[in-house]
Structure formats: structure tokens, C-alpha cells
mmCIF file of C-alpha atoms in Angstrom:
data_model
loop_
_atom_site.group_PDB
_atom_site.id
_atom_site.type_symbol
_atom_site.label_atom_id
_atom_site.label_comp_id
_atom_site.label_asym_id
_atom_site.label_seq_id
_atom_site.Cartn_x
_atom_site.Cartn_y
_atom_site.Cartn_z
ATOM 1 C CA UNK Q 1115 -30.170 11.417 14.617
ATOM 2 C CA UNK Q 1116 -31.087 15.306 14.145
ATOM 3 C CA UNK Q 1117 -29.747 16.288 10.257
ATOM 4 C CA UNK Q 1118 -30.235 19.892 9.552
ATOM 5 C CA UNK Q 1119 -29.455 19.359 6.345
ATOM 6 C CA UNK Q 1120 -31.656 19.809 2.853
ATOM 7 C CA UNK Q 1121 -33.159 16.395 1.863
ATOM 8 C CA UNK Q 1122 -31.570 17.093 -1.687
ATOM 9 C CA UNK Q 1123 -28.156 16.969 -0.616
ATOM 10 C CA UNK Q 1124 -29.032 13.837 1.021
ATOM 11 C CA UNK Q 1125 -30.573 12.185 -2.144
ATOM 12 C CA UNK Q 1126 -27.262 13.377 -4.021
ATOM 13 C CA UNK Q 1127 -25.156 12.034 -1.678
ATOM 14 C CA UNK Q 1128 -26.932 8.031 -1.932
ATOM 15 C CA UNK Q 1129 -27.124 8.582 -5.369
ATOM 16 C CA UNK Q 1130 -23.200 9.134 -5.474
ATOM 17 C CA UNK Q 1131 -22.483 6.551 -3.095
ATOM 18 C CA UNK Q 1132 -25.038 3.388 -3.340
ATOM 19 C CA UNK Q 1133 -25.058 0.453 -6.490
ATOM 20 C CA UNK Q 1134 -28.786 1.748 -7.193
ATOM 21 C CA UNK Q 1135 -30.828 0.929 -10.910
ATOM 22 C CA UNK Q 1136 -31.969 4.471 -10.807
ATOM 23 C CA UNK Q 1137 -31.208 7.841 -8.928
ATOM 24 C CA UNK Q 1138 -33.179 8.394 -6.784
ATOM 25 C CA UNK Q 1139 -35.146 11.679 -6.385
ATOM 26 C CA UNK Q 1140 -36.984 12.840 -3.445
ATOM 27 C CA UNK Q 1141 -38.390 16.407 -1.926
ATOM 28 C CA UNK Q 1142 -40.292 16.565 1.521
ATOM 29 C CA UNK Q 1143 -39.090 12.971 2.747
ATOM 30 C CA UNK Q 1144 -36.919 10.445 2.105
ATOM 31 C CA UNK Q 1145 -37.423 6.572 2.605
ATOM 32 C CA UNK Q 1146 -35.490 4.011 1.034
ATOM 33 C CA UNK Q 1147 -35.052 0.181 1.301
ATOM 34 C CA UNK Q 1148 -31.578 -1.436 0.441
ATOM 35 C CA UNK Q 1149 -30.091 -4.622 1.036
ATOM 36 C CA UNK Q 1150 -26.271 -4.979 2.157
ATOM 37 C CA UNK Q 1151 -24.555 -7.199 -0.299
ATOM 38 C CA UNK Q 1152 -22.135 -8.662 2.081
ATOM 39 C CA UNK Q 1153 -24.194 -9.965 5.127
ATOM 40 C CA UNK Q 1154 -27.452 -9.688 3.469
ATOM 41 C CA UNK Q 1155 -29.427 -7.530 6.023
ATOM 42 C CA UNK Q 1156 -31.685 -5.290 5.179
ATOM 43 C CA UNK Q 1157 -30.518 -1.351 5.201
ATOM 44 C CA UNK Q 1158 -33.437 1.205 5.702
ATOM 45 C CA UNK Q 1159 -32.589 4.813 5.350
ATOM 46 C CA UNK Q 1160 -34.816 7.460 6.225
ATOM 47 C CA UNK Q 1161 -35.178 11.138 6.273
ATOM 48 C CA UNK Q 1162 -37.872 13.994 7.345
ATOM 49 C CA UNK Q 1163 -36.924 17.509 7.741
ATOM 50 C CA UNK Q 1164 -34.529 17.705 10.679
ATOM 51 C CA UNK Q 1165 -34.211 14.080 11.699
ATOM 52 C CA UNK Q 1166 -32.094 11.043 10.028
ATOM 53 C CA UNK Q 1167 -32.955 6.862 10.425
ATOM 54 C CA UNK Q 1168 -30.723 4.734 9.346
ATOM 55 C CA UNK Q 1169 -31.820 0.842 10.001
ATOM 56 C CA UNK Q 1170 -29.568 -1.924 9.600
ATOM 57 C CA UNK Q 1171 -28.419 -5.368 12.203
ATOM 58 C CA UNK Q 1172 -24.734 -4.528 11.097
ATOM 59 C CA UNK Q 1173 -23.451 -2.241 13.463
ATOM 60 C CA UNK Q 1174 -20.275 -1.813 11.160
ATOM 61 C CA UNK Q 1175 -22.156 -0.961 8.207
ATOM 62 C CA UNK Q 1176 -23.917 1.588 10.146
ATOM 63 C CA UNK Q 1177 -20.929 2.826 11.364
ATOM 64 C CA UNK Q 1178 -19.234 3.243 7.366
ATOM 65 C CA UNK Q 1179 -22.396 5.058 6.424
ATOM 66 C CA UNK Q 1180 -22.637 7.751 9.158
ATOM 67 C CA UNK Q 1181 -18.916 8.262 8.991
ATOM 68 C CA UNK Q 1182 -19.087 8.737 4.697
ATOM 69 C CA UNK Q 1183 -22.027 10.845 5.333
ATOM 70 C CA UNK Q 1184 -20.538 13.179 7.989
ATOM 71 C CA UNK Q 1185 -17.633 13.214 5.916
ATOM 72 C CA UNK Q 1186 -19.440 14.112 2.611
ATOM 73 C CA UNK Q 1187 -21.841 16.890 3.903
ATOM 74 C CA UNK Q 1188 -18.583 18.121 6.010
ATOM 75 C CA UNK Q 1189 -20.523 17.764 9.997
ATOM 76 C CA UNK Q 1190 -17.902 17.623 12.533
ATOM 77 C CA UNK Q 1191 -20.104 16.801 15.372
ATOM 78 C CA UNK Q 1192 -23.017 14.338 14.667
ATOM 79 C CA UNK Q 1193 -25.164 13.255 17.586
ATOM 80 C CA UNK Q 1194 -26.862 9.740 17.718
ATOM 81 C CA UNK Q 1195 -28.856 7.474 19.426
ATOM 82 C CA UNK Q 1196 -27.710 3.100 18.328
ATOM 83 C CA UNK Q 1197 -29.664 0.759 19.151
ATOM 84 C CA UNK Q 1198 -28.427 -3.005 18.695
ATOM 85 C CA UNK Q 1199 -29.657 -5.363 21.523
ATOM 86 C CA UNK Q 1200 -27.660 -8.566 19.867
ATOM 87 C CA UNK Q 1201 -24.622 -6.053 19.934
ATOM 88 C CA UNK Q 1202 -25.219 -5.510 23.751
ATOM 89 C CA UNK Q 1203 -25.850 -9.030 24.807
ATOM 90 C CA UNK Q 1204 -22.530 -10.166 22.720
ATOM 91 C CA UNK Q 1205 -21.018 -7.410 24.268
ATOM 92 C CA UNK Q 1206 -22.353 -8.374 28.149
ATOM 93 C CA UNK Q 1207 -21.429 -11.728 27.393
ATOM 94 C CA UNK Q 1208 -17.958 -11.137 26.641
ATOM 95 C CA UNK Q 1209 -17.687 -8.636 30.208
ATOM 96 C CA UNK Q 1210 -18.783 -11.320 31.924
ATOM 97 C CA UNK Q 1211 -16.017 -13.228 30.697
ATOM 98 C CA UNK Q 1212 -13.711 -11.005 31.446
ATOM 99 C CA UNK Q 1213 -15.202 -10.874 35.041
ATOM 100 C CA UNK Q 1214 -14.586 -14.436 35.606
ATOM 101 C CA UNK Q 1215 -11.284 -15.010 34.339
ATOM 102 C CA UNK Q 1216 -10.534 -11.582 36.429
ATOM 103 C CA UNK Q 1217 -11.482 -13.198 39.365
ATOM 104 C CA UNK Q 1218 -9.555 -16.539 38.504
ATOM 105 C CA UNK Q 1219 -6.409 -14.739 38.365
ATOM 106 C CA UNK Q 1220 -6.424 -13.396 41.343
ATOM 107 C CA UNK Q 1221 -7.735 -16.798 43.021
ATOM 108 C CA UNK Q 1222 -4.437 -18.207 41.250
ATOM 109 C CA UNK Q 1223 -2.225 -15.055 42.398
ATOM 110 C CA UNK Q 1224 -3.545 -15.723 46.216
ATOM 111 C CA UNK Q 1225 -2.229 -19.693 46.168
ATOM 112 C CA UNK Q 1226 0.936 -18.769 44.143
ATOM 113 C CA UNK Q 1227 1.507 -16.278 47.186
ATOM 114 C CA UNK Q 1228 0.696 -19.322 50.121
ATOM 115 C CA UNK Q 1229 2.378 -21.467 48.221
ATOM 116 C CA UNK Q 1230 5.755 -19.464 48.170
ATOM 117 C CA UNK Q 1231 5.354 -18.922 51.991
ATOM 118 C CA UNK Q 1232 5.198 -22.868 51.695
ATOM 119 C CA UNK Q 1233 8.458 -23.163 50.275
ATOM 120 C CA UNK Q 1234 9.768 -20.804 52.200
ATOM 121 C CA UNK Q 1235 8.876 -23.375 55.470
ATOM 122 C CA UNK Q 1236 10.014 -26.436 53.847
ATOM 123 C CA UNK Q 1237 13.414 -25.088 52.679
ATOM 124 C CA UNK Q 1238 14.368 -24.284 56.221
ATOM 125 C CA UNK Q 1239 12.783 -27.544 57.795
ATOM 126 C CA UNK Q 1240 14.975 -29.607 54.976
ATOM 127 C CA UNK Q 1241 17.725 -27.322 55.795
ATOM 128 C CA UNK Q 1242 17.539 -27.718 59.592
ATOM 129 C CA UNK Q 1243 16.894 -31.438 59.271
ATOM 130 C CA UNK Q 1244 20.284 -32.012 56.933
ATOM 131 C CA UNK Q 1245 22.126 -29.678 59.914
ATOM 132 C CA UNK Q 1246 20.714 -32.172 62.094
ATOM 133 C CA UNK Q 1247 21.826 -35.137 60.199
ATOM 134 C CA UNK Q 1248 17.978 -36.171 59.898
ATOM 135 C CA UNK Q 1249 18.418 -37.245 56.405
ATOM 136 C CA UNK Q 1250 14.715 -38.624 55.941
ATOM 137 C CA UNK Q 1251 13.023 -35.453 57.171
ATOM 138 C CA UNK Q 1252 14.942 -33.553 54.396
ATOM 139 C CA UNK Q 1253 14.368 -36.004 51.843
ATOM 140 C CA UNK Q 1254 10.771 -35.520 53.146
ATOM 141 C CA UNK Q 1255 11.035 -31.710 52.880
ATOM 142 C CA UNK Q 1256 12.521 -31.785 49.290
ATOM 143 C CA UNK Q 1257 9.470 -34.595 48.161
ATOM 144 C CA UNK Q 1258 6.806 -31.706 49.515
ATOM 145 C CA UNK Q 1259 9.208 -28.548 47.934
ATOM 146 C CA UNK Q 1260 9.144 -30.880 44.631
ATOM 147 C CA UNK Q 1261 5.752 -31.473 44.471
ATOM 148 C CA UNK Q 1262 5.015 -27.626 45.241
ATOM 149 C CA UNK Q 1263 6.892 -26.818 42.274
ATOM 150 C CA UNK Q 1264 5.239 -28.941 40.222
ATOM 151 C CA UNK Q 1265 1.903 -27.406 41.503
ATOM 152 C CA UNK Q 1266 3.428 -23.905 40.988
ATOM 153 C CA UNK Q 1267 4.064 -24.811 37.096
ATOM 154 C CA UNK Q 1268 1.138 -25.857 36.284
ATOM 155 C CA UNK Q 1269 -0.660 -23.001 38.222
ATOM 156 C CA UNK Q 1270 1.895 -20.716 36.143
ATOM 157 C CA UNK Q 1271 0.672 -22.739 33.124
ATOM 158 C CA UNK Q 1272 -3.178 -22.163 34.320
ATOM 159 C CA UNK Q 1273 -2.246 -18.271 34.924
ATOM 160 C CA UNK Q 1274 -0.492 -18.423 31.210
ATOM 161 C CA UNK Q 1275 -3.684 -19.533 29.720
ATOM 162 C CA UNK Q 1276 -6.212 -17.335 31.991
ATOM 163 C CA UNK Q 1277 -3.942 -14.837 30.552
ATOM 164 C CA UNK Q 1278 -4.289 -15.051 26.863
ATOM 165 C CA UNK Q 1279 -8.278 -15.870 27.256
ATOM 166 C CA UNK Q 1280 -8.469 -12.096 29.115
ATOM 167 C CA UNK Q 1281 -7.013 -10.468 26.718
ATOM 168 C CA UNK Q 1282 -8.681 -11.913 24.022
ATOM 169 C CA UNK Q 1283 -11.863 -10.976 25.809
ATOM 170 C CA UNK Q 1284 -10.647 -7.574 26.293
ATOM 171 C CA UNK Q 1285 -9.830 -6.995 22.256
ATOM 172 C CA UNK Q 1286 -13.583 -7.524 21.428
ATOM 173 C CA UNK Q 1287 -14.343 -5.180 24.255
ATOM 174 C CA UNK Q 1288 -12.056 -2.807 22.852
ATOM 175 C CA UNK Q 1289 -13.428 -3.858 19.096
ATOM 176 C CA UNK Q 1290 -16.675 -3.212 20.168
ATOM 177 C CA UNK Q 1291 -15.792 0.376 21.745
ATOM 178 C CA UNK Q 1292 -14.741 1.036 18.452
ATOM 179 C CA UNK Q 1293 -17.480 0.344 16.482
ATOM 180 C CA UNK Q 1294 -19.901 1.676 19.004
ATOM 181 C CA UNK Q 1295 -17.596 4.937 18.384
ATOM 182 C CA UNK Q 1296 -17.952 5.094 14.443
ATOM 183 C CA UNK Q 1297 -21.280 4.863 14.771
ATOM 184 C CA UNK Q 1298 -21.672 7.645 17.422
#
């Protein structure tokens, strides 16, 4: 990302905030090689007059770093360019997840709706048939209206759990917004 800041300020500012053996010290360019003590990737930082590289898997660690040095060298708006191609397949994964049980819900919303106009039938043939005195047409009638209801729980049920998965999908999506964001 462009830093139009002085290379020295930089150096102070790992120096403050890294666990290094020694301060660092550097004048035209810097290049430095750490390693991230929680997930154990490797965390490359690099500067030449007017442009910043910072090189790590962990998108969140990324993210901490830009945002600490934004904060410490007071830049309000700091363009960059992320590139994480695990990040993005998780990430396309997940939306296709979300596309699927999309689609399942309304597949289940569509048969809850032909199955209501179902009931709706059989309650006035059972209804007509006990008028009638045509007591094993309505017992026929209330097997069927039974048996839809049973269908319509455990499509509720379904629905329920199509439900939960979606918006679990949707709170990495929205995780993943975020950390795409701190590191932007």
C-alpha cells in the first residue's frame, strides 16, 4: 500500500511495537522477517520510499498491524490492495452455502404453501362428507389432513434447521466482511 511516510518513523514504530532481540535500524529501505507467535506464519514487512508490504497467511494479523500502524502514524485514510486466495475460496465456499440452503427454503416455503391449499380441500371434503352422514369419507379426509400435518411439522422442523445453518453461514460472511475491512 502507498506510505508517504519517512522510513524512520516506520522503524520506530516496530521497534515500539514488536518482541524483537534488537531495535532495529534502517535508512533507504526496510525489510524484515518475523514470525507470528500464535499461528506460527511467517510475517514479512517491507518498506521503500512511498510504498508499504506487509506479508503474512493471517488475514487478522494483517488486519491488527495496519490498523496499529494507521493509528500510530495518525493516517485516516489508508489505501490497500489484500491478497489471500485461501481467504477467498473459504469465503466462496461458505456463499455457496448460503446459496443452497437459500434455495432450499424457498423449495420448502413453495410445498408448505400447496400443502395448506391441501388442507384447505380436505377440511371441506371431511366437512361435506360428515353433513352427508358419509362417515368413512371423513374419517378418510381427517387420515390425509393428519398425515399432512405431520408432513407440515417435520417440513417446519426441516425449515427450523435450514434456518439456523443460513445464518450461521451468513455470520462468517459477515466475519469475513469484517476482517476484509480492518485490513482495507
Amino acid at each position: 500500500f502507498p506510505l508517504n511516510e519517512r522510513i524512520n518513523r516506520v522503524v520506530m514504530w516496530v521497534n515500539q511495537n514488536f518482541l524483537l532481540d534488537e531495535e532495529i535500524s534502517a535508512d533507504t529501505e526496510l525489510d524484515i522477517r518475523l514470525m507470528a507467535l500464535r499461528t506460527g506464519t511467517a510475517l514479512f514487512i517491507q518498506m521503500v520510499p512511498g510504498t508499504m508490504t506487509i506479508r503474512c497467511e493471517d488475514i487478522d494479523l494483517v488486519g491488527g498491524i495496519i490498523q496499529a500502524l494507521a493509528g500510530s502514524l495518525n493516517i485516516e485514510n489508508l489505501t490497500s490492495t489484500a491478497i489471500y486466495p485461501a481467504f477467498i475460496a473459504e469465503l466462496k465456499d461458505v456463499l455457496v452455502k448460503v446459496d443452497e440452503y437459500h434455495n432450499v427454503r424457498q423449495k420448502l416455503t413453495a410445498e408448505m404453501a400447496d400443502h395448506s391449499n391441501l388442507i384447505r380441500s380436505l377440511v371441506v371434503r371431511a366437512e361435506d362428507a360428515r353433513l352427508m352422514n358419509d362417515m368413512n369419507s371423513m374419517k378418510q379426509s381427517y387420515l390425509k389432513l393428519y398425515d399432512l400435518n405431520r408432513d407440515l411439522i417435520n417440513g417446519y422442523n426441516i425449515r427450523c434447521n435450514n434456518h439456523t445453518e443460513l445464518l450461521s453461514c451468513l455470520k462468517i460472511v459477515n466475519q469475513a466482511i469484517q476482517k476484509a475491512g480492518d485490513c482495507a
